[in-house]
Amino acid sequence: MTPDNKEISQIIKRCCKGDNSAKFKLYNLYVKQMYNTAIRFFNNQMIAEDIVQESFIAAFDNIKKFKGDSNFGAWLKRIVINKSITEIRKNRLQFEELTDSVSNTFSDNNIESDITAKQIHDAVKELPLSARTILNLYIFENYKHKEIAQMLDITESTSKTQYKRAKQILFNILKPAYYGTEV
Amino acid sequence: MEQRFNDYIQNNRDQFDIEEPNSAKMWEVINNSHKAKKISLPVIIARVAAVAILLLGITGVVFNAQLLPANKYVLAKYDKQLGEREKEYVAQVKQKMKLIKSNKTDDTEIVVFLKNELSEIDTVYNKVVSNIGMSGNIESIANTIFDTYEKRLLIMGRIINEKQKQERDDRSLTIAMGTLTID
């Protein structure tokens, strides 16, 4: 059973005092969520594990700076995302602005009954890194294009066109699953 | 259609954390990293003393690096146009610094990391400025100075972004769940 906010607050207090079992508890509460965020960015188990490990180490090192009136999961998630972006930028990934000629013939009237979360998750991992990064930040992590542009040092318009491209590729990957036939 | 797809993901966000991480292996790394940081008391005392002495000497420098970014005009006396460009950069830096200072949220681990990056840029900037009289090629030096400003502005943008996000999270969570308190 997931602990409520009060319990999490108690666990964090113990972490602040250096209680290792509390850290382990907190780790177990959030590791799956953080790992899935990282694996969606990198589609590589080793890199995702490194990012998550570094993020937890940084979080525990700085846990006294965590303000109790905000959500620990959201705080930790931002560390994971920032570390992921730093890693992506290290590889000097190019985000090019694309022409806005995307067309979608995919209809998602019954998307929840026809396509599973796993199929979407797997399809996201198949996207090219630049498209995947922007789609992840926009849809899964709820960042705005303006914020994504700042984070990745690209223009807002590049973020938007890359996002549209990502959606197009994603839908093309999902089409067979959705219609039941190869398209 | 697009909105429906996005809504589907956002409304079922938890279902997308599908993959099981190798939690035990990852915890071992995290736990070992903390053990490695636990050092003996005499070593801690010696380190604290050394840091204290060092801090007395460099507090002013660090303060300037993080809170008072390079805002001196050094190029105007060599070239009027370069001086004008420098002036524009300084104005932008000051504007962003004002925004950062006006945000009262505590510095998260990411913000601390970004501020350290600012400090490193300051070191580069100061080195370049200290060599300005020794080189005959003022344009080349000016370009390096402008490059440090570009990088500084980019990082400051990310700091603002982080702080605004933190502020939004704090606000929305306080409204949604009331306040968690940590002593």
CSV table of C-alpha atoms in Angstrom, one decimal:
chain,number,residue,atom,x,y,z
A,1,MET,CA,0.0,0.0,0.0
A,2,THR,CA,1.3,3.5,-0.9
A,3,PRO,CA,2.0,5.6,2.1
A,4,ASP,CA,0.1,8.9,2.5
A,5,ASN,CA,1.7,12.3,2.5
A,6,LYS,CA,2.0,12.3,6.3
A,7,GLU,CA,3.9,9.0,6.2
A,8,ILE,CA,6.1,10.1,3.4
A,9,SER,CA,6.9,13.3,5.4
A,10,GLN,CA,7.9,11.1,8.4
A,11,ILE,CA,10.1,9.0,6.1
A,12,ILE,CA,11.8,12.1,4.8
A,13,LYS,CA,12.4,13.4,8.3
A,14,ARG,CA,14.2,10.1,9.1
A,15,CYS,CA,16.2,10.4,5.9
A,16,CYS,CA,17.3,13.9,7.0
A,17,LYS,CA,18.7,12.3,10.2
A,18,GLY,CA,20.7,9.8,8.1
A,19,ASP,CA,18.4,6.8,8.7
A,20,ASN,CA,19.4,4.3,6.0
A,21,SER,CA,16.3,2.1,6.3
A,22,ALA,CA,14.2,5.2,5.7
A,23,LYS,CA,16.2,6.0,2.6
A,24,PHE,CA,15.7,2.5,1.4
A,25,LYS,CA,11.9,2.8,1.9
A,26,LEU,CA,11.8,6.1,0.0
A,27,TYR,CA,13.9,4.6,-2.7
A,28,ASN,CA,11.5,1.7,-3.1
A,29,LEU,CA,8.6,4.0,-3.3
A,30,TYR,CA,9.9,6.0,-6.2
A,31,VAL,CA,12.5,3.8,-8.1
A,32,LYS,CA,10.1,2.3,-10.6
A,33,GLN,CA,8.6,5.6,-11.6
A,34,MET,CA,12.0,7.2,-12.0
A,35,TYR,CA,13.4,4.3,-13.9
A,36,ASN,CA,10.5,4.3,-16.3
A,37,THR,CA,11.0,8.1,-16.9
A,38,ALA,CA,14.7,7.5,-17.6
A,39,ILE,CA,14.2,4.4,-19.8
A,40,ARG,CA,11.7,6.4,-21.9
A,41,PHE,CA,14.4,8.9,-22.6
A,42,PHE,CA,17.3,6.6,-23.3
A,43,ASN,CA,15.9,3.2,-24.3
A,44,ASN,CA,19.0,1.8,-22.7
A,45,GLN,CA,18.9,-0.1,-19.4
A,46,MET,CA,22.5,0.8,-18.4
A,47,ILE,CA,22.1,4.6,-19.0
A,48,ALA,CA,18.7,4.6,-17.4
A,49,GLU,CA,20.1,2.9,-14.3
A,50,ASP,CA,23.0,5.3,-14.1
A,51,ILE,CA,20.7,8.3,-14.3
A,52,VAL,CA,18.4,6.9,-11.6
A,53,GLN,CA,21.3,6.0,-9.3
A,54,GLU,CA,22.9,9.5,-9.7
A,55,SER,CA,19.5,11.1,-9.1
A,56,PHE,CA,18.9,9.2,-5.9
A,57,ILE,CA,22.4,9.9,-4.6
A,58,ALA,CA,21.9,13.6,-5.4
A,59,ALA,CA,18.5,13.6,-3.7
A,60,PHE,CA,19.7,12.0,-0.6
A,61,ASP,CA,22.7,14.3,-0.4
A,62,ASN,CA,20.4,17.3,-0.7
A,63,ILE,CA,17.4,16.0,1.1
A,64,LYS,CA,17.7,18.6,3.8
A,65,LYS,CA,17.1,21.2,1.1
A,66,PHE,CA,13.9,19.6,0.2
A,67,LYS,CA,11.0,21.7,1.3
A,68,GLY,CA,8.3,19.6,3.0
A,69,ASP,CA,5.5,21.6,1.4
A,70,SER,CA,6.2,20.3,-2.0
A,71,ASN,CA,5.9,16.8,-3.5
A,72,PHE,CA,9.0,14.7,-3.0
A,73,GLY,CA,8.2,12.6,-6.2
A,74,ALA,CA,8.0,15.8,-8.3
A,75,TRP,CA,11.2,17.1,-6.8
A,76,LEU,CA,13.0,13.8,-7.5
A,77,LYS,CA,11.5,13.6,-11.0
A,78,ARG,CA,13.0,17.0,-11.8
A,79,ILE,CA,16.4,15.8,-10.8
A,80,VAL,CA,16.0,12.7,-13.1
A,81,ILE,CA,14.8,14.9,-16.0
A,82,ASN,CA,17.6,17.4,-15.6
A,83,LYS,CA,20.2,14.7,-15.4
A,84,SER,CA,18.7,13.0,-18.4
A,85,ILE,CA,18.9,16.3,-20.4
A,86,THR,CA,22.4,16.9,-19.3
A,87,GLU,CA,23.3,13.5,-20.6
A,88,ILE,CA,21.5,14.1,-23.8
A,89,ARG,CA,23.2,17.4,-24.3
A,90,LYS,CA,26.6,15.9,-23.6
A,91,ASN,CA,26.1,13.9,-26.8
A,92,ARG,CA,25.6,17.2,-28.7
A,93,LEU,CA,22.3,16.0,-30.1
A,94,GLN,CA,21.0,18.2,-32.9
A,95,PHE,CA,17.4,19.3,-32.9
A,96,GLU,CA,16.6,20.6,-36.3
A,97,GLU,CA,13.6,22.7,-37.1
A,98,LEU,CA,11.4,20.7,-39.5
A,99,THR,CA,8.9,21.9,-42.0
A,100,ASP,CA,5.4,21.7,-40.7
A,101,SER,CA,4.0,19.3,-43.2
A,102,VAL,CA,2.9,16.6,-40.8
A,103,SER,CA,-0.3,14.8,-41.6
A,104,ASN,CA,-2.0,12.3,-39.4
A,105,THR,CA,-4.4,9.7,-40.7
A,106,PHE,CA,-4.6,8.0,-37.4
A,107,SER,CA,-7.9,8.2,-35.6
A,108,ASP,CA,-7.9,7.6,-31.9
A,109,ASN,CA,-11.6,7.4,-31.1
A,110,ASN,CA,-11.2,4.2,-29.0
A,111,ILE,CA,-7.6,4.5,-28.2
A,112,GLU,CA,-7.9,3.4,-24.6
A,113,SER,CA,-9.7,0.1,-25.6
A,114,ASP,CA,-7.5,-0.6,-28.6
A,115,ILE,CA,-3.9,0.3,-27.6
A,116,THR,CA,-2.4,-0.7,-24.3
A,117,ALA,CA,-0.1,1.5,-22.2
A,118,LYS,CA,2.7,-1.0,-22.9
A,119,GLN,CA,2.3,-0.7,-26.6
A,120,ILE,CA,2.6,3.1,-26.4
A,121,HIS,CA,5.5,2.9,-23.9
A,122,ASP,CA,7.4,0.5,-26.3
A,123,ALA,CA,6.6,2.7,-29.3
A,124,VAL,CA,7.9,5.8,-27.6
A,125,LYS,CA,11.2,3.9,-27.0
A,126,GLU,CA,11.5,3.3,-30.7
A,127,LEU,CA,11.4,7.0,-31.7
A,128,PRO,CA,14.6,8.7,-32.7
A,129,LEU,CA,16.3,10.3,-29.7
A,130,SER,CA,15.5,14.0,-30.6
A,131,ALA,CA,11.9,13.3,-31.2
A,132,ARG,CA,11.6,11.0,-28.2
A,133,THR,CA,13.2,13.6,-25.9
A,134,ILE,CA,10.7,16.3,-26.9
A,135,LEU,CA,7.7,14.0,-26.9
A,136,ASN,CA,8.6,12.7,-23.4
A,137,LEU,CA,9.0,16.1,-22.0
A,138,TYR,CA,5.8,17.4,-23.5
A,139,ILE,CA,3.3,14.6,-23.1
A,140,PHE,CA,4.7,12.5,-20.2
A,141,GLU,CA,6.4,15.1,-18.1
A,142,ASN,CA,4.0,18.0,-18.9
A,143,TYR,CA,6.5,20.6,-19.8
A,144,LYS,CA,5.5,23.5,-22.2
A,145,HIS,CA,7.2,24.0,-25.5
A,146,LYS,CA,8.7,27.2,-24.1
A,147,GLU,CA,10.2,25.4,-21.2
A,148,ILE,CA,11.5,22.6,-23.5
A,149,ALA,CA,13.1,25.1,-25.7
A,150,GLN,CA,15.0,26.6,-22.8
A,151,MET,CA,16.0,23.3,-21.4
A,152,LEU,CA,17.4,22.0,-24.7
A,153,ASP,CA,18.7,25.3,-26.0
A,154,ILE,CA,16.5,25.2,-29.1
A,155,THR,CA,13.7,27.5,-30.4
A,156,GLU,CA,10.1,27.0,-29.4
A,157,SER,CA,9.2,26.4,-33.0
A,158,THR,CA,11.8,23.6,-33.2
A,159,SER,CA,10.3,22.0,-30.2
A,160,LYS,CA,6.8,22.2,-31.7
A,161,THR,CA,7.9,20.8,-35.1
A,162,GLN,CA,10.0,18.0,-33.5
A,163,TYR,CA,7.0,17.2,-31.3
A,164,LYS,CA,4.7,16.9,-34.3
A,165,ARG,CA,7.2,14.7,-36.1
A,166,ALA,CA,7.5,12.5,-33.0
A,167,LYS,CA,3.7,12.1,-32.9
A,168,GLN,CA,3.6,11.2,-36.6
A,169,ILE,CA,6.3,8.5,-36.2
A,170,LEU,CA,4.7,7.3,-33.0
A,171,PHE,CA,1.3,6.9,-34.7
A,172,ASN,CA,2.9,5.1,-37.6
A,173,ILE,CA,4.4,2.6,-35.2
A,174,LEU,CA,1.1,2.2,-33.4
A,175,LYS,CA,-1.0,1.8,-36.5
A,176,PRO,CA,-0.7,-2.0,-36.9
A,177,ALA,CA,-1.6,-2.4,-33.2
A,178,TYR,CA,-4.5,-0.1,-33.6
A,179,TYR,CA,-6.0,-1.4,-36.8
A,180,GLY,CA,-4.9,-4.9,-36.4
A,181,THR,CA,-3.1,-5.0,-39.7
A,182,GLU,CA,0.2,-3.8,-41.0
A,183,VAL,CA,-0.1,-0.4,-42.6
B,1,MET,CA,-7.6,13.8,-31.9
B,2,GLU,CA,-4.2,14.9,-30.7
B,3,GLN,CA,-5.6,16.2,-27.5
B,4,ARG,CA,-7.5,12.9,-26.9
B,5,PHE,CA,-4.2,11.0,-27.2
B,6,ASN,CA,-2.4,13.4,-24.9
B,7,ASP,CA,-5.3,13.3,-22.4
B,8,TYR,CA,-5.3,9.5,-22.5
B,9,ILE,CA,-1.6,9.4,-21.5
B,10,GLN,CA,-1.8,12.1,-18.9
B,11,ASN,CA,-5.0,10.7,-17.3
B,12,ASN,CA,-3.4,7.2,-17.1
B,13,ARG,CA,0.1,8.4,-16.3
B,14,ASP,CA,0.8,5.7,-13.7
B,15,GLN,CA,0.0,2.9,-16.1
B,16,PHE,CA,2.9,3.9,-18.2
B,17,ASP,CA,5.5,3.0,-15.5
B,18,ILE,CA,5.6,-0.5,-16.9
B,19,GLU,CA,9.2,-1.7,-16.7
B,20,GLU,CA,10.6,-3.3,-13.6
B,21,PRO,CA,14.0,-1.9,-12.7
B,22,ASN,CA,16.8,-4.0,-11.2
B,23,SER,CA,16.1,-2.3,-7.8
B,24,ALA,CA,18.5,-4.4,-5.7
B,25,LYS,CA,21.5,-3.8,-7.9
B,26,MET,CA,20.8,-0.1,-8.1
B,27,TRP,CA,20.3,0.3,-4.4
B,28,GLU,CA,23.6,-1.4,-3.8
B,29,VAL,CA,25.4,1.3,-5.8
B,30,ILE,CA,23.4,4.1,-4.1
B,31,ASN,CA,24.0,2.6,-0.6
B,32,ASN,CA,27.8,2.1,-1.3
B,33,SER,CA,28.1,5.6,-2.5
B,34,HIS,CA,26.8,6.9,0.9
B,35,LYS,CA,29.0,4.5,2.8
B,36,ALA,CA,32.0,5.9,0.9
B,37,LYS,CA,31.1,9.3,2.0
B,38,LYS,CA,31.1,8.4,5.7
B,39,ILE,CA,34.6,9.4,6.8
B,40,SER,CA,36.3,9.5,10.2
B,41,LEU,CA,35.8,12.5,12.5
B,42,PRO,CA,39.4,13.7,12.6
B,43,VAL,CA,39.3,13.8,8.8
B,44,ILE,CA,36.0,15.7,8.9
B,45,ILE,CA,37.4,18.3,11.4
B,46,ALA,CA,40.6,18.8,9.3
B,47,ARG,CA,38.5,19.3,6.2
B,48,VAL,CA,36.1,21.7,7.9
B,49,ALA,CA,39.1,23.7,9.1
B,50,ALA,CA,40.7,23.8,5.7
B,51,VAL,CA,37.4,24.8,4.1
B,52,ALA,CA,36.8,27.5,6.6
B,53,ILE,CA,40.2,29.1,5.9
B,54,LEU,CA,39.6,28.8,2.2
B,55,LEU,CA,36.1,30.3,2.5
B,56,LEU,CA,37.4,33.4,4.4
B,57,GLY,CA,39.6,34.1,1.4
B,58,ILE,CA,37.1,33.4,-1.4
B,59,THR,CA,33.7,34.2,-0.1
B,60,GLY,CA,33.7,37.5,-1.9
B,61,VAL,CA,34.7,35.8,-5.1
B,62,VAL,CA,32.1,33.1,-5.0
B,63,PHE,CA,29.4,35.6,-4.0
B,64,ASN,CA,30.3,37.7,-7.0
B,65,ALA,CA,30.3,34.7,-9.3
B,66,GLN,CA,26.9,33.5,-8.3
B,67,LEU,CA,25.0,36.6,-7.5
B,68,LEU,CA,26.8,39.4,-9.2
B,69,PRO,CA,27.6,38.0,-12.7
B,70,ALA,CA,30.2,39.7,-14.9
B,71,ASN,CA,28.7,43.0,-15.6
B,72,LYS,CA,31.7,45.2,-16.1
B,73,TYR,CA,32.2,47.0,-19.4
B,74,VAL,CA,35.6,46.1,-20.6
B,75,LEU,CA,35.3,46.3,-24.4
B,76,ALA,CA,34.1,49.9,-25.0
B,77,LYS,CA,37.5,51.4,-24.7
B,78,TYR,CA,38.8,49.2,-27.5
B,79,ASP,CA,35.9,49.3,-29.9
B,80,LYS,CA,32.7,51.2,-29.8
B,81,GLN,CA,30.6,48.6,-31.5
B,82,LEU,CA,31.9,45.8,-29.4
B,83,GLY,CA,31.2,47.9,-26.4
B,84,GLU,CA,27.6,48.4,-27.4
B,85,ARG,CA,27.2,44.7,-27.9
B,86,GLU,CA,28.7,44.0,-24.5
B,87,LYS,CA,26.3,46.6,-23.0
B,88,GLU,CA,23.3,44.6,-24.4
B,89,TYR,CA,24.6,41.4,-22.9
B,90,VAL,CA,25.1,43.0,-19.5
B,91,ALA,CA,21.6,44.4,-19.6
B,92,GLN,CA,20.2,40.9,-20.4
B,93,VAL,CA,22.2,39.3,-17.6
B,94,LYS,CA,21.0,41.9,-15.1
B,95,GLN,CA,17.4,41.4,-16.2
B,96,LYS,CA,17.6,37.6,-15.7
B,97,MET,CA,19.4,38.0,-12.4
B,98,LYS,CA,16.6,40.3,-11.2
B,99,LEU,CA,14.1,37.5,-12.1
B,100,ILE,CA,16.2,34.9,-10.3
B,101,LYS,CA,16.5,37.0,-7.2
B,102,SER,CA,12.7,37.8,-7.2
B,103,ASN,CA,11.9,34.1,-6.9
B,104,LYS,CA,12.1,33.2,-3.3
B,105,THR,CA,12.0,29.4,-3.6
B,106,ASP,CA,14.9,27.6,-2.1
B,107,ASP,CA,17.6,26.4,-4.4
B,108,THR,CA,17.1,22.8,-5.4
B,109,GLU,CA,20.0,20.5,-6.2
B,110,ILE,CA,19.7,21.3,-9.8
B,111,VAL,CA,19.8,25.1,-9.2
B,112,VAL,CA,22.9,24.6,-7.0
B,113,PHE,CA,24.4,22.7,-9.9
B,114,LEU,CA,23.5,25.3,-12.4
B,115,LYS,CA,24.9,28.1,-10.2
B,116,ASN,CA,28.2,26.2,-10.0
B,117,GLU,CA,28.2,26.1,-13.8
B,118,LEU,CA,27.8,29.9,-13.7
B,119,SER,CA,30.7,30.2,-11.4
B,120,GLU,CA,32.8,28.2,-13.8
B,121,ILE,CA,31.8,30.5,-16.6
B,122,ASP,CA,32.9,33.4,-14.4
B,123,THR,CA,36.3,31.9,-14.0
B,124,VAL,CA,36.7,31.6,-17.8
B,125,TYR,CA,35.4,35.1,-18.2
B,126,ASN,CA,37.8,36.6,-15.6
B,127,LYS,CA,40.7,34.8,-17.3
B,128,VAL,CA,39.8,36.2,-20.7
B,129,VAL,CA,39.4,39.7,-19.3
B,130,SER,CA,42.7,39.6,-17.5
B,131,ASN,CA,44.4,38.8,-20.8
B,132,ILE,CA,42.6,41.5,-22.7
B,133,GLY,CA,45.5,44.0,-22.8
B,134,MET,CA,48.1,41.4,-23.8
B,135,SER,CA,46.5,40.3,-27.0
B,136,GLY,CA,46.4,42.4,-30.2
B,137,ASN,CA,43.3,40.6,-31.5
B,138,ILE,CA,40.5,42.3,-29.6
B,139,GLU,CA,37.8,40.8,-31.8
B,140,SER,CA,38.8,37.3,-30.9
B,141,ILE,CA,38.8,38.1,-27.2
B,142,ALA,CA,35.5,39.9,-27.6
B,143,ASN,CA,34.0,36.8,-29.2
B,144,THR,CA,35.1,34.7,-26.3
B,145,ILE,CA,33.6,37.2,-23.9
B,146,PHE,CA,30.3,37.1,-25.8
B,147,ASP,CA,30.4,33.4,-25.8
B,148,THR,CA,30.6,33.4,-22.0
B,149,TYR,CA,27.6,35.7,-21.9
B,150,GLU,CA,25.6,33.4,-24.2
B,151,LYS,CA,26.3,30.5,-22.0
B,152,ARG,CA,25.6,32.5,-18.9
B,153,LEU,CA,22.2,33.6,-20.3
B,154,LEU,CA,21.3,30.0,-21.2
B,155,ILE,CA,22.1,28.7,-17.7
B,156,MET,CA,20.3,31.6,-16.1
B,157,GLY,CA,17.3,30.8,-18.3
B,158,ARG,CA,17.4,27.2,-16.9
B,159,ILE,CA,17.6,28.5,-13.4
B,160,ILE,CA,14.6,30.7,-13.9
B,161,ASN,CA,12.8,27.8,-15.5
B,162,GLU,CA,13.6,25.5,-12.6
B,163,LYS,CA,12.6,28.0,-9.9
B,164,GLN,CA,9.3,28.8,-11.6
B,165,LYS,CA,8.5,25.2,-11.9
B,166,GLN,CA,9.3,24.7,-8.2
B,167,GLU,CA,7.1,27.6,-7.4
B,168,ARG,CA,4.2,26.2,-9.5
B,169,ASP,CA,4.6,22.7,-8.0
B,170,ASP,CA,4.6,24.2,-4.5
B,171,ARG,CA,1.5,26.2,-5.2
B,172,SER,CA,-0.5,23.5,-6.9
B,173,LEU,CA,0.4,20.9,-4.3
B,174,THR,CA,-0.5,23.2,-1.4
B,175,ILE,CA,-3.8,23.8,-3.0
B,176,ALA,CA,-4.5,20.2,-3.8
B,177,MET,CA,-3.4,18.5,-0.6
B,178,GLY,CA,-2.7,21.0,2.0
B,179,THR,CA,0.7,21.5,3.4
B,180,LEU,CA,3.1,18.7,4.4
B,181,THR,CA,5.3,20.0,7.2
B,182,ILE,CA,8.8,18.9,8.0
B,183,ASP,CA,10.6,20.3,11.0
